[in-house]
Amino acid sequence: MQTIELFGVRYCAATQQQMLAAITAPLQPGECRTAAFAPVTSLSQAARDESYRQVLNGMSLCAMDGMPVVKRARHKEPALGEIERCSGPDMLRLTLEATCGTGARHFFYGTSEENLAALCRTVEREYPGLCVAGTYAPPFRPLSEEEEKENIQRIRDAAPDYLWVALGAPRQDYWVAHHAAELSGMRVLAVGAALNFLTGAVPRAPQWMRRAGLEWAYRIWHEPKQFWRYAKNGAYFLYRSAREDLLGR
């Protein structure tokens, strides 16, 4: 799979089917395959924060979760015209479909107990035969070292093939990077709000808005508290893009 660097972050340049193949490919002995799905907000944060940039660059896969990121990659390298947006919600659904009935085990970590219960009902209804090895919603606060150890052991005891982490970025990406060495034999994917989208707890933008790169506007409409996060990082993305285009670096 090709890669392309945007503001110092190395992204996978792929179609959704290529990304699905990379996620689901057999693991090497002892391997933990990690994945981040980084939209403009994550890219802009990583461009300004070296530690976060190192976390994203240390992932096995860093997917373009956002049409502005995809369009920037196409602008920088026209030969990548066939690449697609590989968002957390889309890749979650594609992976569940691809592994349904195969015996692959899934563990969902994050969001809330209520949403995880709704998630299990959704999976049972929409993906019959999918094996849910376990779920857990950690408290919405910093966890002690002992609590983190207990959570990792809970996951290891469930022995999932796929661990879906929904703690919000950048927290979830740091969590994956910190614990990857303890999660060998798993594919560990940081997917943010994807679990809430799957259950309908958070409505997702219509397809035309996603294709146009306007999903951020829909999110702000439904979650106004996200405004400054999107505004600050969106403005930085535009600034860095213009600077690159004008200065050639």
mmCIF file of C-alpha atoms in Angstrom:
data_model
loop_
_atom_site.group_PDB
_atom_site.id
_atom_site.type_symbol
_atom_site.label_atom_id
_atom_site.label_comp_id
_atom_site.label_asym_id
_atom_site.label_seq_id
_atom_site.Cartn_x
_atom_site.Cartn_y
_atom_site.Cartn_z
ATOM 1 C CA MET A 1 0.000 0.000 0.000
ATOM 2 C CA GLN A 2 1.282 3.476 -0.896
ATOM 3 C CA THR A 3 1.786 6.159 1.718
ATOM 4 C CA ILE A 4 1.829 9.937 1.524
ATOM 5 C CA GLU A 5 3.043 12.469 4.067
ATOM 6 C CA LEU A 6 0.811 15.404 4.961
ATOM 7 C CA PHE A 7 2.179 17.959 7.441
ATOM 8 C CA GLY A 8 4.549 15.301 8.754
ATOM 9 C CA VAL A 9 1.892 12.599 9.202
ATOM 10 C CA ARG A 10 2.296 9.439 7.108
ATOM 11 C CA TYR A 11 -1.078 8.367 5.732
ATOM 12 C CA CYS A 12 -2.050 5.212 3.892
ATOM 13 C CA ALA A 13 -3.153 6.120 0.375
ATOM 14 C CA ALA A 14 -5.835 3.536 -0.279
ATOM 15 C CA THR A 15 -9.309 2.683 -1.423
ATOM 16 C CA GLN A 16 -11.734 1.321 1.152
ATOM 17 C CA GLN A 17 -11.277 -2.201 -0.170
ATOM 18 C CA GLN A 18 -7.496 -1.903 0.050
ATOM 19 C CA MET A 19 -7.791 -0.643 3.613
ATOM 20 C CA LEU A 20 -10.178 -3.472 4.482
ATOM 21 C CA ALA A 21 -7.693 -5.996 3.100
ATOM 22 C CA ALA A 22 -4.910 -4.438 5.168
ATOM 23 C CA ILE A 23 -7.003 -4.538 8.341
ATOM 24 C CA THR A 24 -8.208 -8.108 7.938
ATOM 25 C CA ALA A 25 -5.021 -9.701 6.560
ATOM 26 C CA PRO A 26 -3.596 -12.534 8.712
ATOM 27 C CA LEU A 27 -1.336 -11.436 11.562
ATOM 28 C CA GLN A 28 2.246 -12.511 11.994
ATOM 29 C CA PRO A 29 3.026 -14.400 15.236
ATOM 30 C CA GLY A 30 3.041 -11.920 18.118
ATOM 31 C CA GLU A 31 1.867 -9.044 15.910
ATOM 32 C CA CYS A 32 -0.464 -6.303 17.103
ATOM 33 C CA ARG A 33 -1.817 -4.428 14.084
ATOM 34 C CA THR A 34 -2.839 -0.893 15.063
ATOM 35 C CA ALA A 35 -4.919 1.597 13.121
ATOM 36 C CA ALA A 36 -5.829 5.255 13.492
ATOM 37 C CA PHE A 37 -8.465 7.073 11.475
ATOM 38 C CA ALA A 38 -7.244 10.661 11.345
ATOM 39 C CA PRO A 39 -9.447 13.480 10.018
ATOM 40 C CA VAL A 40 -8.496 17.159 9.699
ATOM 41 C CA THR A 41 -8.786 17.713 13.455
ATOM 42 C CA SER A 42 -6.269 14.953 14.206
ATOM 43 C CA LEU A 43 -3.966 15.966 11.350
ATOM 44 C CA SER A 44 -3.879 19.594 12.493
ATOM 45 C CA GLN A 45 -3.249 18.605 16.102
ATOM 46 C CA ALA A 46 -0.455 16.229 15.076
ATOM 47 C CA ALA A 47 1.137 18.869 12.843
ATOM 48 C CA ARG A 48 1.519 21.110 15.911
ATOM 49 C CA ASP A 49 2.342 18.386 18.459
ATOM 50 C CA GLU A 50 5.373 16.179 17.825
ATOM 51 C CA SER A 51 4.377 13.562 20.418
ATOM 52 C CA TYR A 52 0.984 13.063 18.767
ATOM 53 C CA ARG A 53 2.608 13.015 15.343
ATOM 54 C CA GLN A 54 4.887 10.223 16.514
ATOM 55 C CA VAL A 55 1.870 8.282 17.810
ATOM 56 C CA LEU A 56 0.083 8.464 14.450
ATOM 57 C CA ASN A 57 3.254 7.639 12.536
ATOM 58 C CA GLY A 58 3.825 4.653 14.788
ATOM 59 C CA MET A 59 0.502 3.059 13.837
ATOM 60 C CA SER A 60 0.501 0.108 11.463
ATOM 61 C CA LEU A 61 -2.171 1.940 9.461
ATOM 62 C CA CYS A 62 -3.138 5.614 9.490
ATOM 63 C CA ALA A 63 -6.247 6.120 7.361
ATOM 64 C CA MET A 64 -7.587 9.287 5.758
ATOM 65 C CA ASP A 65 -10.792 9.921 7.695
ATOM 66 C CA GLY A 66 -12.111 13.005 5.968
ATOM 67 C CA MET A 67 -12.584 14.271 2.435
ATOM 68 C CA PRO A 68 -10.440 17.401 3.024
ATOM 69 C CA VAL A 69 -7.529 15.077 3.852
ATOM 70 C CA VAL A 70 -8.211 12.962 0.758
ATOM 71 C CA LYS A 71 -8.457 16.054 -1.456
ATOM 72 C CA ARG A 72 -5.214 17.415 -0.017
ATOM 73 C CA ALA A 73 -3.477 14.125 -0.808
ATOM 74 C CA ARG A 74 -4.835 14.128 -4.360
ATOM 75 C CA HIS A 75 -3.721 17.742 -4.815
ATOM 76 C CA LYS A 76 -0.229 16.934 -3.585
ATOM 77 C CA GLU A 77 0.052 13.734 -5.635
ATOM 78 C CA PRO A 78 -2.346 13.645 -8.631
ATOM 79 C CA ALA A 79 -1.467 9.990 -9.302
ATOM 80 C CA LEU A 80 -3.459 9.100 -6.172
ATOM 81 C CA GLY A 81 -6.748 10.024 -7.815
ATOM 82 C CA GLU A 82 -8.347 6.650 -7.008
ATOM 83 C CA ILE A 83 -7.868 6.824 -3.240
ATOM 84 C CA GLU A 84 -10.963 7.075 -1.055
ATOM 85 C CA ARG A 85 -11.953 8.335 2.335
ATOM 86 C CA CYS A 86 -11.498 5.476 4.821
ATOM 87 C CA SER A 87 -13.428 6.681 7.846
ATOM 88 C CA GLY A 88 -13.718 4.856 11.145
ATOM 89 C CA PRO A 89 -17.499 4.359 10.813
ATOM 90 C CA ASP A 90 -17.224 3.082 7.233
ATOM 91 C CA MET A 91 -14.344 0.716 7.949
ATOM 92 C CA LEU A 92 -16.083 -0.561 11.080
ATOM 93 C CA ARG A 93 -19.129 -1.587 9.054
ATOM 94 C CA LEU A 94 -17.062 -3.080 6.249
ATOM 95 C CA THR A 95 -14.978 -5.102 8.713
ATOM 96 C CA LEU A 96 -18.033 -6.376 10.581
ATOM 97 C CA GLU A 97 -19.560 -7.454 7.264
ATOM 98 C CA ALA A 98 -16.340 -9.135 6.126
ATOM 99 C CA THR A 99 -15.887 -11.079 9.378
ATOM 100 C CA CYS A 100 -19.517 -11.964 10.030
ATOM 101 C CA GLY A 101 -19.877 -15.721 10.369
ATOM 102 C CA THR A 102 -16.130 -16.359 10.170
ATOM 103 C CA GLY A 103 -15.642 -16.926 13.896
ATOM 104 C CA ALA A 104 -13.563 -13.755 14.259
ATOM 105 C CA ARG A 105 -13.972 -12.281 17.741
ATOM 106 C CA HIS A 106 -14.697 -8.587 18.367
ATOM 107 C CA PHE A 107 -14.292 -6.551 21.560
ATOM 108 C CA PHE A 108 -15.726 -3.033 21.884
ATOM 109 C CA TYR A 109 -13.943 -0.749 24.364
ATOM 110 C CA GLY A 110 -15.124 2.765 25.170
ATOM 111 C CA THR A 111 -18.226 4.957 24.756
ATOM 112 C CA SER A 112 -20.877 4.228 27.473
ATOM 113 C CA GLU A 113 -22.521 1.156 28.989
ATOM 114 C CA GLU A 114 -25.853 2.248 27.505
ATOM 115 C CA ASN A 115 -24.406 2.605 24.038
ATOM 116 C CA LEU A 116 -22.548 -0.695 24.283
ATOM 117 C CA ALA A 117 -25.807 -2.436 25.172
ATOM 118 C CA ALA A 118 -27.431 -0.789 22.150
ATOM 119 C CA LEU A 119 -24.407 -1.796 20.068
ATOM 120 C CA CYS A 120 -24.859 -5.463 20.971
ATOM 121 C CA ARG A 121 -28.499 -5.273 19.912
ATOM 122 C CA THR A 122 -27.541 -3.576 16.645
ATOM 123 C CA VAL A 123 -24.865 -6.174 15.892
ATOM 124 C CA GLU A 124 -27.255 -9.028 16.644
ATOM 125 C CA ARG A 125 -29.841 -7.525 14.306
ATOM 126 C CA GLU A 126 -27.626 -6.332 11.440
ATOM 127 C CA TYR A 127 -24.725 -8.801 11.608
ATOM 128 C CA PRO A 128 -26.181 -12.135 12.725
ATOM 129 C CA GLY A 129 -23.448 -14.624 13.444
ATOM 130 C CA LEU A 130 -20.881 -12.001 14.423
ATOM 131 C CA CYS A 131 -18.973 -13.031 17.551
ATOM 132 C CA VAL A 132 -18.870 -10.306 20.228
ATOM 133 C CA ALA A 133 -16.154 -11.459 22.637
ATOM 134 C CA GLY A 134 -16.798 -8.648 25.092
ATOM 135 C CA THR A 135 -17.526 -5.000 25.768
ATOM 136 C CA TYR A 136 -16.377 -2.536 28.387
ATOM 137 C CA ALA A 137 -16.940 1.178 28.977
ATOM 138 C CA PRO A 138 -14.177 2.622 31.193
ATOM 139 C CA PRO A 139 -15.083 5.566 33.467
ATOM 140 C CA PHE A 140 -14.948 9.055 31.942
ATOM 141 C CA ARG A 141 -11.912 10.060 34.000
ATOM 142 C CA PRO A 142 -8.193 9.321 34.113
ATOM 143 C CA LEU A 143 -7.657 5.719 35.176
ATOM 144 C CA SER A 144 -5.163 4.517 37.723
ATOM 145 C CA GLU A 145 -2.353 2.209 36.677
ATOM 146 C CA GLU A 146 -4.106 -0.648 38.456
ATOM 147 C CA GLU A 147 -7.381 0.040 36.620
ATOM 148 C CA GLU A 148 -5.575 0.098 33.278
ATOM 149 C CA LYS A 149 -3.944 -3.242 34.061
ATOM 150 C CA GLU A 150 -7.327 -4.729 34.958
ATOM 151 C CA ASN A 151 -8.841 -3.463 31.705
ATOM 152 C CA ILE A 152 -5.991 -4.870 29.615
ATOM 153 C CA GLN A 153 -6.334 -8.225 31.371
ATOM 154 C CA ARG A 154 -10.103 -8.167 30.746
ATOM 155 C CA ILE A 155 -9.426 -7.695 27.039
ATOM 156 C CA ARG A 156 -6.688 -10.336 26.933
ATOM 157 C CA ASP A 157 -8.941 -12.852 28.695
ATOM 158 C CA ALA A 158 -11.599 -12.291 26.001
ATOM 159 C CA ALA A 159 -8.976 -13.008 23.293
ATOM 160 C CA PRO A 160 -10.484 -10.852 20.534
ATOM 161 C CA ASP A 161 -9.204 -10.718 16.988
ATOM 162 C CA TYR A 162 -10.466 -7.145 16.665
ATOM 163 C CA LEU A 163 -10.407 -4.561 19.455
ATOM 164 C CA TRP A 164 -12.415 -1.420 18.659
ATOM 165 C CA VAL A 165 -11.325 1.527 20.838
ATOM 166 C CA ALA A 166 -13.706 4.476 21.172
ATOM 167 C CA LEU A 167 -12.216 6.933 23.653
ATOM 168 C CA GLY A 168 -12.107 10.032 21.458
ATOM 169 C CA ALA A 169 -9.050 11.475 19.739
ATOM 170 C CA PRO A 170 -6.288 11.991 20.624
ATOM 171 C CA ARG A 171 -6.805 10.014 23.866
ATOM 172 C CA GLN A 172 -7.667 6.777 22.048
ATOM 173 C CA ASP A 173 -4.603 6.995 19.806
ATOM 174 C CA TYR A 174 -2.278 7.463 22.785
ATOM 175 C CA TRP A 175 -4.045 4.546 24.520
ATOM 176 C CA VAL A 176 -3.504 2.247 21.538
ATOM 177 C CA ALA A 177 0.144 3.251 21.193
ATOM 178 C CA HIS A 178 0.771 2.756 24.919
ATOM 179 C CA HIS A 179 -0.839 -0.683 25.169
ATOM 180 C CA ALA A 180 -0.070 -2.218 21.757
ATOM 181 C CA ALA A 181 2.783 -4.308 23.137
ATOM 182 C CA GLU A 182 0.341 -5.958 25.569
ATOM 183 C CA LEU A 183 -2.221 -6.788 22.876
ATOM 184 C CA SER A 184 -0.375 -9.156 20.550
ATOM 185 C CA GLY A 185 -2.544 -11.274 18.300
ATOM 186 C CA MET A 186 -5.112 -8.483 17.916
ATOM 187 C CA ARG A 187 -6.022 -5.792 15.452
ATOM 188 C CA VAL A 188 -6.498 -2.670 17.588
ATOM 189 C CA LEU A 189 -8.449 0.089 15.860
ATOM 190 C CA ALA A 190 -9.085 3.574 17.274
ATOM 191 C CA VAL A 191 -12.434 4.542 15.770
ATOM 192 C CA GLY A 192 -13.781 7.410 17.883
ATOM 193 C CA ALA A 193 -17.486 8.065 17.449
ATOM 194 C CA ALA A 194 -17.957 5.096 15.082
ATOM 195 C CA LEU A 195 -19.665 3.022 17.786
ATOM 196 C CA ASN A 196 -22.127 5.838 18.460
ATOM 197 C CA PHE A 197 -22.841 6.171 14.747
ATOM 198 C CA LEU A 198 -23.434 2.423 14.447
ATOM 199 C CA THR A 199 -26.163 2.478 17.102
ATOM 200 C CA GLY A 200 -27.665 5.781 15.960
ATOM 201 C CA ALA A 201 -26.872 7.450 19.300
ATOM 202 C CA VAL A 202 -25.171 10.153 17.232
ATOM 203 C CA PRO A 203 -26.736 10.818 13.804
ATOM 204 C CA ARG A 204 -24.383 10.740 10.849
ATOM 205 C CA ALA A 205 -24.376 13.264 8.028
ATOM 206 C CA PRO A 206 -26.180 12.379 4.787
ATOM 207 C CA GLN A 207 -24.045 10.731 2.119
ATOM 208 C CA TRP A 208 -23.955 13.847 -0.069
ATOM 209 C CA MET A 209 -22.475 15.902 2.775
ATOM 210 C CA ARG A 210 -19.839 13.235 3.422
ATOM 211 C CA ARG A 211 -18.860 13.154 -0.265
ATOM 212 C CA ALA A 212 -18.647 16.962 -0.326
ATOM 213 C CA GLY A 213 -16.428 17.076 2.746
ATOM 214 C CA LEU A 214 -19.095 18.784 4.864
ATOM 215 C CA GLU A 215 -19.597 16.189 7.600
ATOM 216 C CA TRP A 216 -17.907 18.560 10.046
ATOM 217 C CA ALA A 217 -20.738 21.079 9.526
ATOM 218 C CA TYR A 218 -23.339 18.412 10.288
ATOM 219 C CA ARG A 219 -21.460 17.422 13.455
ATOM 220 C CA ILE A 220 -21.354 21.035 14.636
ATOM 221 C CA TRP A 221 -25.081 21.421 13.958
ATOM 222 C CA HIS A 222 -25.855 18.418 16.162
ATOM 223 C CA GLU A 223 -23.021 18.964 18.648
ATOM 224 C CA PRO A 224 -22.396 22.752 18.956
ATOM 225 C CA LYS A 225 -19.755 22.184 21.642
ATOM 226 C CA GLN A 226 -17.519 20.831 18.858
ATOM 227 C CA PHE A 227 -17.453 24.223 17.093
ATOM 228 C CA TRP A 228 -14.167 25.586 18.431
ATOM 229 C CA ARG A 229 -12.391 22.266 17.971
ATOM 230 C CA TYR A 230 -13.397 22.121 14.314
ATOM 231 C CA ALA A 231 -12.863 25.857 13.730
ATOM 232 C CA LYS A 232 -9.371 25.950 15.234
ATOM 233 C CA ASN A 233 -8.123 22.826 13.496
ATOM 234 C CA GLY A 234 -9.863 23.633 10.221
ATOM 235 C CA ALA A 235 -8.272 27.062 10.129
ATOM 236 C CA TYR A 236 -4.852 25.562 10.767
ATOM 237 C CA PHE A 237 -5.382 22.994 8.004
ATOM 238 C CA LEU A 238 -6.181 25.766 5.521
ATOM 239 C CA TYR A 239 -3.184 27.801 6.675
ATOM 240 C CA ARG A 240 -0.739 24.917 6.323
ATOM 241 C CA SER A 241 -2.167 23.934 2.933
ATOM 242 C CA ALA A 242 -1.842 27.512 1.637
ATOM 243 C CA ARG A 243 1.680 27.834 3.010
ATOM 244 C CA GLU A 244 2.736 24.598 1.307
ATOM 245 C CA ASP A 245 1.219 25.682 -1.992
ATOM 246 C CA LEU A 246 2.762 29.155 -1.875
ATOM 247 C CA LEU A 247 6.192 28.227 -0.590
ATOM 248 C CA GLY A 248 6.457 24.744 -2.054
ATOM 249 C CA ARG A 249 7.240 23.194 1.337
#
